[in-house]
């Protein structure tokens, strides 16, 4: 009953939206994937500019939301399947696959996706899932690191993060020098770039919930990455998204996995603390 | 024949130089009491050109953030900022010029609106855009002339 009322409300809201802009508020709905209820609203951690952190899912159109809620319809699940294949494929001079050491990803990777970026004592930097994969390929398999956004890198990252579906994002900022990277990332977040002179906060904080042209601005959360995008008909990695948002300020784009973007990933991921991992989320 | 060619060239160069000299450079624009009193160019603003700059996504892209009812044939008006219907009833021409040239001088540093004729902009500007404002002086005058038509 409640769901029907909600659906009716949503329909009315959609119809009453003017020709210029549709209703500007995030929807009031639940997201259940594979019988698991996702945490799509969570109380913000201390020091956060918002009271509540919200999943980007809440800001998308009904059709896009429905596609993410249905694993059979979600085209991102194809990347999960490809990732599983790679997980089990032997590569490199050591004659090993990921599974040789990590066995069943459903067990060994159950919470990894919710806790990256992590401090890496070897490189003395934070690493994300993509860089951890490269580290294992080089150090443990005798294989080459992937090129940024190689389809294998995106698929394997999607597969690993998907193992944490539903788990709340939580970073360990006390480990190593994570805190100083967090601070750097925060500076980057509020720093204005480009000829258009925007910071991340211009759009995802000051204008959150509003429309910029046809785009309903969300909080710019990282919990659904890599995401499937209808626009491009493919998967989008987090650093690809960061670079796209920076390009749109008419600035030079920093390199993927550069110190600048790794610091940003630490900070942006923290801004989604408590939200479920939704990989692969669906966006338009 | 040759001589005429050279003469034309010289004339063209002179006029080109003269036209530039008549423009106020982005870092020379004088803001006073939220106003830019003087036109940025010699030529008066043309509202028909202005509306083109206003809607063009690569130029003003003003509809990204503002609704304008009379432009409802254009798709996708954003609502990051107030609707501009009646803007000319709320603001004087000189204030509108200041808002378009560098909104931060009028609304403060925190505003989301870009400065369209300013070089006080963000870090790491794309290399081919360094030293260039978003709009030319004439485009600013044209947009201001268009805004002046938005009366309540």
XYZ file of C-alpha atoms in Angstrom:
436
model
C 0.000 0.000 0.000
C 2.672 2.479 1.053
C 4.611 1.771 -2.121
C 1.588 2.418 -4.285
C 0.981 5.741 -2.585
C 4.624 6.628 -3.066
C 4.499 5.715 -6.724
C 1.370 7.818 -7.234
C 3.016 10.761 -5.498
C 6.076 10.420 -7.689
C 3.918 10.375 -10.822
C 2.098 13.551 -9.770
C 5.407 15.236 -8.983
C 6.767 14.262 -12.394
C 3.708 15.629 -14.190
C 3.605 18.899 -12.288
C 7.266 19.621 -13.057
C 7.291 22.569 -15.458
C 8.659 22.477 -18.974
C 11.823 24.057 -17.601
C 12.711 21.901 -14.660
C 11.261 18.846 -13.014
C 10.738 18.599 -9.265
C 14.066 19.289 -7.635
C 14.020 17.155 -4.519
C 15.602 13.737 -4.154
C 12.933 11.034 -4.206
C 11.558 9.368 -1.105
C 11.956 5.698 -1.890
C 13.734 2.504 -0.899
C 16.444 0.748 -2.883
C 16.445 -3.029 -2.618
C 18.958 -4.987 -4.717
C 19.033 -8.791 -4.670
C 16.732 -8.718 -1.606
C 19.207 -6.539 0.275
C 18.062 -3.106 1.349
C 20.677 -0.477 0.534
C 21.469 2.349 2.913
C 20.781 5.337 0.672
C 20.503 7.942 3.445
C 22.779 8.010 6.465
C 23.548 10.490 9.220
C 26.661 12.414 8.150
C 29.899 11.865 10.082
C 31.173 14.654 12.297
C 32.687 17.581 10.396
C 30.555 16.920 7.302
C 28.868 19.913 5.620
C 25.531 18.055 5.328
C 23.392 16.540 8.073
C 22.536 13.569 5.918
C 24.533 11.858 3.204
C 22.492 10.709 0.211
C 23.094 8.235 -2.553
C 23.151 9.560 -6.120
C 20.405 6.988 -6.835
C 17.897 9.271 -5.085
C 18.468 11.976 -7.696
C 17.987 9.924 -10.821
C 14.919 9.409 -13.020
C 12.457 6.614 -12.203
C 13.604 4.443 -15.102
C 17.270 4.717 -14.157
C 16.447 3.907 -10.528
C 14.402 0.871 -11.543
C 17.263 -0.448 -13.695
C 19.705 -0.289 -10.788
C 17.221 -2.026 -8.481
C 16.964 -5.019 -10.833
C 20.203 -6.981 -11.195
C 18.855 -8.762 -14.267
C 18.187 -5.474 -16.024
C 21.356 -3.699 -14.816
C 23.833 -3.692 -17.745
C 26.639 -3.102 -15.222
C 26.252 -6.725 -14.125
C 27.967 -7.668 -17.369
C 31.137 -6.035 -16.059
C 30.747 -8.031 -12.843
C 30.634 -11.250 -14.887
C 33.676 -10.214 -16.925
C 35.473 -9.389 -13.701
C 34.718 -12.825 -12.304
C 36.240 -14.432 -15.379
C 39.415 -12.375 -15.021
C 39.540 -13.244 -11.313
C 39.832 -16.898 -12.247
C 42.232 -16.486 -15.184
C 45.921 -17.325 -14.786
C 48.190 -14.515 -16.011
C 51.829 -13.483 -15.615
C 55.114 -15.281 -15.013
C 54.118 -16.733 -11.611
C 51.347 -18.783 -13.217
C 48.705 -17.531 -10.807
C 45.218 -16.069 -10.938
C 43.651 -13.822 -8.331
C 41.734 -16.860 -7.138
C 44.994 -18.800 -6.545
C 45.563 -16.671 -3.450
C 42.217 -15.065 -2.653
C 39.987 -18.067 -3.461
C 36.308 -17.206 -3.367
C 35.911 -13.448 -3.771
C 32.470 -13.581 -2.109
C 34.346 -14.447 1.094
C 37.788 -12.837 0.746
C 36.579 -9.546 -0.768
C 33.381 -9.178 1.250
C 34.342 -5.886 2.859
C 37.254 -4.684 0.730
C 35.039 -2.548 -1.518
C 33.653 -0.598 1.436
C 37.002 0.344 2.948
C 39.148 1.590 0.039
C 41.143 3.814 -0.352
C 43.435 2.278 2.278
C 46.882 3.231 3.489
C 49.589 1.324 1.622
C 52.746 1.145 3.751
C 54.847 0.011 0.757
C 54.228 3.034 -1.457
C 53.520 5.263 1.578
C 50.379 6.504 -0.139
C 46.694 5.671 -0.111
C 45.735 3.099 -2.740
C 42.364 2.394 -4.267
C 41.040 -0.913 -5.631
C 42.518 -0.252 -9.079
C 45.997 0.315 -7.651
C 45.684 -2.686 -5.305
C 44.877 -4.854 -8.326
C 47.986 -3.520 -10.082
C 50.050 -4.115 -6.969
C 48.960 -7.753 -6.829
C 49.479 -8.222 -10.555
C 53.043 -6.892 -10.413
C 54.166 -8.223 -7.048
C 52.237 -11.479 -6.796
C 51.590 -12.569 -10.374
C 54.501 -11.247 -12.422
C 52.004 -9.492 -14.706
C 51.887 -5.967 -16.114
C 49.839 -3.238 -14.401
C 46.723 -2.234 -16.329
C 46.506 0.980 -18.332
C 44.038 3.469 -16.853
C 40.483 2.472 -17.740
C 41.505 -0.717 -19.566
C 38.260 -2.742 -19.786
C 39.873 -5.445 -17.597
C 40.740 -2.908 -14.906
C 37.194 -1.551 -14.836
C 35.605 -5.036 -14.873
C 37.812 -6.415 -12.094
C 37.271 -3.312 -9.966
C 33.515 -3.598 -10.511
C 33.612 -7.289 -9.551
C 35.582 -6.661 -6.347
C 33.437 -3.711 -5.241
C 30.271 -5.638 -6.024
C 31.265 -8.231 -3.393
C 30.621 -5.476 -0.811
C 27.147 -4.650 -2.165
C 25.108 -3.232 0.703
C 28.030 -2.762 3.108
C 28.355 0.740 4.547
C 31.361 2.766 3.374
C 33.882 3.289 6.141
C 37.459 4.526 5.798
C 40.245 4.112 8.315
C 41.632 7.633 8.478
C 43.813 6.769 11.482
C 46.064 4.467 9.507
C 49.381 5.771 8.168
C 49.118 9.295 6.839
C 45.536 8.983 5.648
C 44.520 12.060 7.613
C 46.910 14.375 5.780
C 45.730 13.006 2.419
C 42.170 13.607 3.579
C 43.098 17.211 4.387
C 44.687 17.662 0.960
C 41.619 16.155 -0.680
C 39.377 18.532 1.206
C 41.450 21.507 -0.018
C 41.121 20.199 -3.568
C 37.372 19.774 -3.148
C 36.861 23.404 -2.226
C 39.464 24.819 -4.604
C 38.036 26.527 -7.667
C 39.433 25.486 -11.024
C 39.183 26.455 -14.648
C 37.869 29.356 -16.654
C 34.383 28.737 -15.214
C 35.854 28.986 -11.712
C 33.910 26.141 -10.053
C 34.910 23.947 -7.143
C 33.345 20.545 -6.530
C 31.305 22.242 -3.827
C 29.861 24.813 -6.288
C 27.811 22.014 -7.803
C 27.611 19.159 -5.279
C 27.206 21.242 -2.126
C 25.956 24.782 -2.902
C 23.673 23.608 -5.744
C 22.881 20.085 -4.529
C 19.294 19.090 -5.413
C 19.030 21.738 -8.147
C 19.137 21.278 -11.896
C 22.095 22.462 -13.944
C 20.638 22.346 -17.447
C 19.091 18.841 -17.565
C 21.236 17.367 -14.782
C 19.833 16.903 -11.290
C 22.806 17.636 -9.047
C 23.510 14.990 -6.412
C 26.007 15.086 -3.573
C 28.610 13.613 -5.942
C 29.063 10.394 -3.960
C 31.558 7.658 -4.844
C 29.678 4.649 -3.381
C 28.287 3.369 -6.708
C 31.524 3.281 -8.725
C 32.363 2.005 -11.238
C 28.901 2.942 -12.529
C 27.042 1.989 -15.689
C 26.055 5.016 -17.782
C 23.269 4.966 -20.361
C 24.819 8.040 -22.027
C 27.964 6.269 -23.067
C 26.597 2.739 -22.868
C 29.503 1.608 -20.733
C 31.143 1.569 -17.336
C 32.638 4.737 -15.853
C 35.429 4.583 -13.296
C 35.618 7.056 -10.423
C 38.733 8.817 -11.712
C 37.130 9.093 -15.137
C 34.159 10.835 -13.480
C 36.468 13.132 -11.472
C 38.319 14.076 -14.639
C 35.050 14.734 -16.463
C 33.783 17.022 -13.711
C 37.097 18.920 -13.666
C 37.139 19.193 -17.468
C 33.682 20.790 -17.261
C 35.178 23.682 -15.273
C 37.450 24.266 -18.325
C 40.570 23.272 -16.423
C 43.404 20.933 -17.371
C 42.564 17.429 -16.123
C 44.893 15.869 -13.544
C 46.125 12.363 -14.380
C 44.157 9.381 -13.103
C 45.664 8.048 -9.825
C 47.788 11.221 -9.466
C 48.370 12.365 -5.871
C 45.795 15.077 -6.464
C 43.033 12.674 -7.486
C 43.972 10.058 -4.864
C 43.616 12.728 -2.157
C 40.285 13.708 -3.695
C 39.160 10.051 -3.698
C 39.961 9.729 0.022
C 37.973 12.856 0.858
C 35.034 12.242 -1.509
C 34.696 8.628 -0.323
C 34.606 9.842 3.281
C 31.791 12.230 2.348
C 29.724 9.104 1.650
C 30.478 7.410 4.971
C 27.618 5.114 5.974
C 26.122 4.737 2.474
C 25.983 1.225 1.059
C 28.355 0.223 -1.695
C 26.042 0.093 -4.760
C 28.516 -1.034 -7.416
C 27.547 -1.220 -10.224
C 25.188 1.744 -9.818
C 23.238 2.925 -12.872
C 23.287 6.531 -14.073
C 21.877 8.229 -17.165
C 47.941 47.129 -58.054
C 50.632 46.235 -55.547
C 50.323 49.643 -53.981
C 46.584 49.346 -53.512
C 47.125 45.989 -51.855
C 49.589 47.443 -49.387
C 47.352 50.408 -48.733
C 44.405 48.122 -47.967
C 46.548 46.079 -45.659
C 47.753 49.151 -43.803
C 44.208 50.447 -43.453
C 43.015 47.080 -42.185
C 45.780 46.916 -39.615
C 45.019 50.426 -38.423
C 41.331 49.739 -38.071
C 42.024 46.453 -36.344
C 44.214 48.211 -33.854
C 41.706 51.017 -33.383
C 38.896 48.534 -32.717
C 40.935 46.793 -30.048
C 41.983 50.005 -28.385
C 38.316 50.940 -27.997
C 37.704 47.834 -25.884
C 38.181 47.859 -22.151
C 40.520 44.969 -21.260
C 39.176 42.449 -18.697
C 41.574 43.643 -15.997
C 40.719 47.325 -16.638
C 36.982 47.123 -16.000
C 35.997 49.632 -13.280
C 33.495 48.376 -10.709
C 31.921 51.013 -8.481
C 28.888 50.545 -6.206
C 28.043 47.219 -7.892
C 28.077 48.931 -11.255
C 30.192 49.179 -14.366
C 29.165 52.583 -15.630
C 30.896 52.672 -19.006
C 30.245 50.386 -21.949
C 33.086 47.920 -22.586
C 33.072 48.754 -26.304
C 32.307 51.530 -28.765
C 29.510 49.695 -30.506
C 26.153 49.568 -28.685
C 24.969 46.141 -27.506
C 22.684 44.211 -29.830
C 19.953 42.261 -27.998
C 19.422 39.857 -30.920
C 23.072 38.840 -30.846
C 22.874 38.837 -27.054
C 20.171 36.205 -26.843
C 22.258 33.945 -29.094
C 25.243 34.273 -26.770
C 22.903 33.785 -23.802
C 21.587 30.381 -24.928
C 24.774 29.073 -26.616
C 26.195 26.277 -24.443
C 29.761 27.125 -25.413
C 29.381 30.858 -24.677
C 26.989 32.269 -22.044
C 25.146 29.007 -21.348
C 23.081 31.142 -18.996
C 20.163 28.679 -19.147
C 22.356 26.102 -17.409
C 21.503 27.900 -14.181
C 18.680 30.372 -14.971
C 15.103 29.981 -16.189
C 13.773 32.541 -18.689
C 10.061 32.065 -19.458
C 10.156 33.777 -22.848
C 12.829 31.317 -23.984
C 10.658 28.242 -23.255
C 11.338 26.900 -26.771
C 14.917 26.252 -25.618
C 15.284 22.911 -23.823
C 16.483 22.401 -20.267
C 16.592 25.495 -18.137
C 18.439 24.948 -14.873
C 17.322 26.287 -11.486
C 20.631 26.763 -9.684
C 19.913 30.502 -9.757
C 16.898 32.868 -9.774
C 14.735 33.150 -12.924
C 15.809 36.125 -15.017
C 12.318 37.231 -16.000
C 12.067 40.831 -14.902
C 15.813 41.153 -14.271
C 15.832 44.578 -15.949
C 13.176 45.784 -13.513
C 15.331 44.730 -10.581
C 18.702 45.925 -11.862
C 19.991 48.954 -13.730
C 21.844 48.453 -16.999
C 25.136 49.340 -15.259
C 24.479 46.727 -12.579
C 23.635 44.072 -15.153
C 26.941 44.848 -16.890
C 28.781 44.356 -13.603
C 26.938 41.080 -12.876
C 27.780 39.631 -16.278
C 31.379 40.916 -16.383
C 32.281 39.649 -12.901
C 29.410 38.488 -10.693
C 31.768 38.076 -7.729
C 32.172 41.857 -7.529
C 28.414 42.122 -6.969
C 27.374 38.919 -5.163
C 30.619 38.153 -3.318
C 33.347 35.533 -3.691
C 31.064 32.619 -2.868
C 28.677 32.947 -5.782
C 28.485 30.013 -8.164
C 27.998 32.301 -11.182
C 31.115 32.529 -13.384
C 32.669 35.915 -14.210
C 32.227 36.183 -17.951
C 34.723 39.009 -18.517
C 37.231 38.424 -15.768
C 40.684 36.942 -15.459
C 40.326 36.337 -11.725
C 39.350 32.723 -12.282
C 40.130 29.198 -11.132
C 43.425 27.280 -11.015
C 44.788 25.149 -13.808
C 42.851 26.848 -16.575
C 42.844 24.761 -19.751
C 45.983 25.756 -21.637
C 44.292 27.137 -24.740
C 42.080 29.396 -22.588
C 44.770 31.008 -20.411
C 44.429 34.800 -20.380
C 41.055 34.684 -22.131
C 37.733 35.650 -20.582
C 34.683 33.462 -21.353
C 33.027 36.186 -23.470
C 34.418 39.054 -25.546
C 33.662 42.643 -24.543
C 31.135 42.923 -27.369
C 29.404 39.689 -26.352
C 29.048 41.050 -22.802
C 27.468 44.252 -24.173
C 25.134 42.193 -26.374
C 24.045 39.995 -23.442
C 23.491 43.077 -21.282
C 21.379 44.608 -24.076
C 19.322 41.406 -24.131
C 18.926 41.374 -20.328
C 17.697 44.972 -20.558
C 14.694 43.654 -22.512
C 13.643 41.356 -19.633
C 11.244 43.758 -17.945
C 8.443 42.663 -15.631
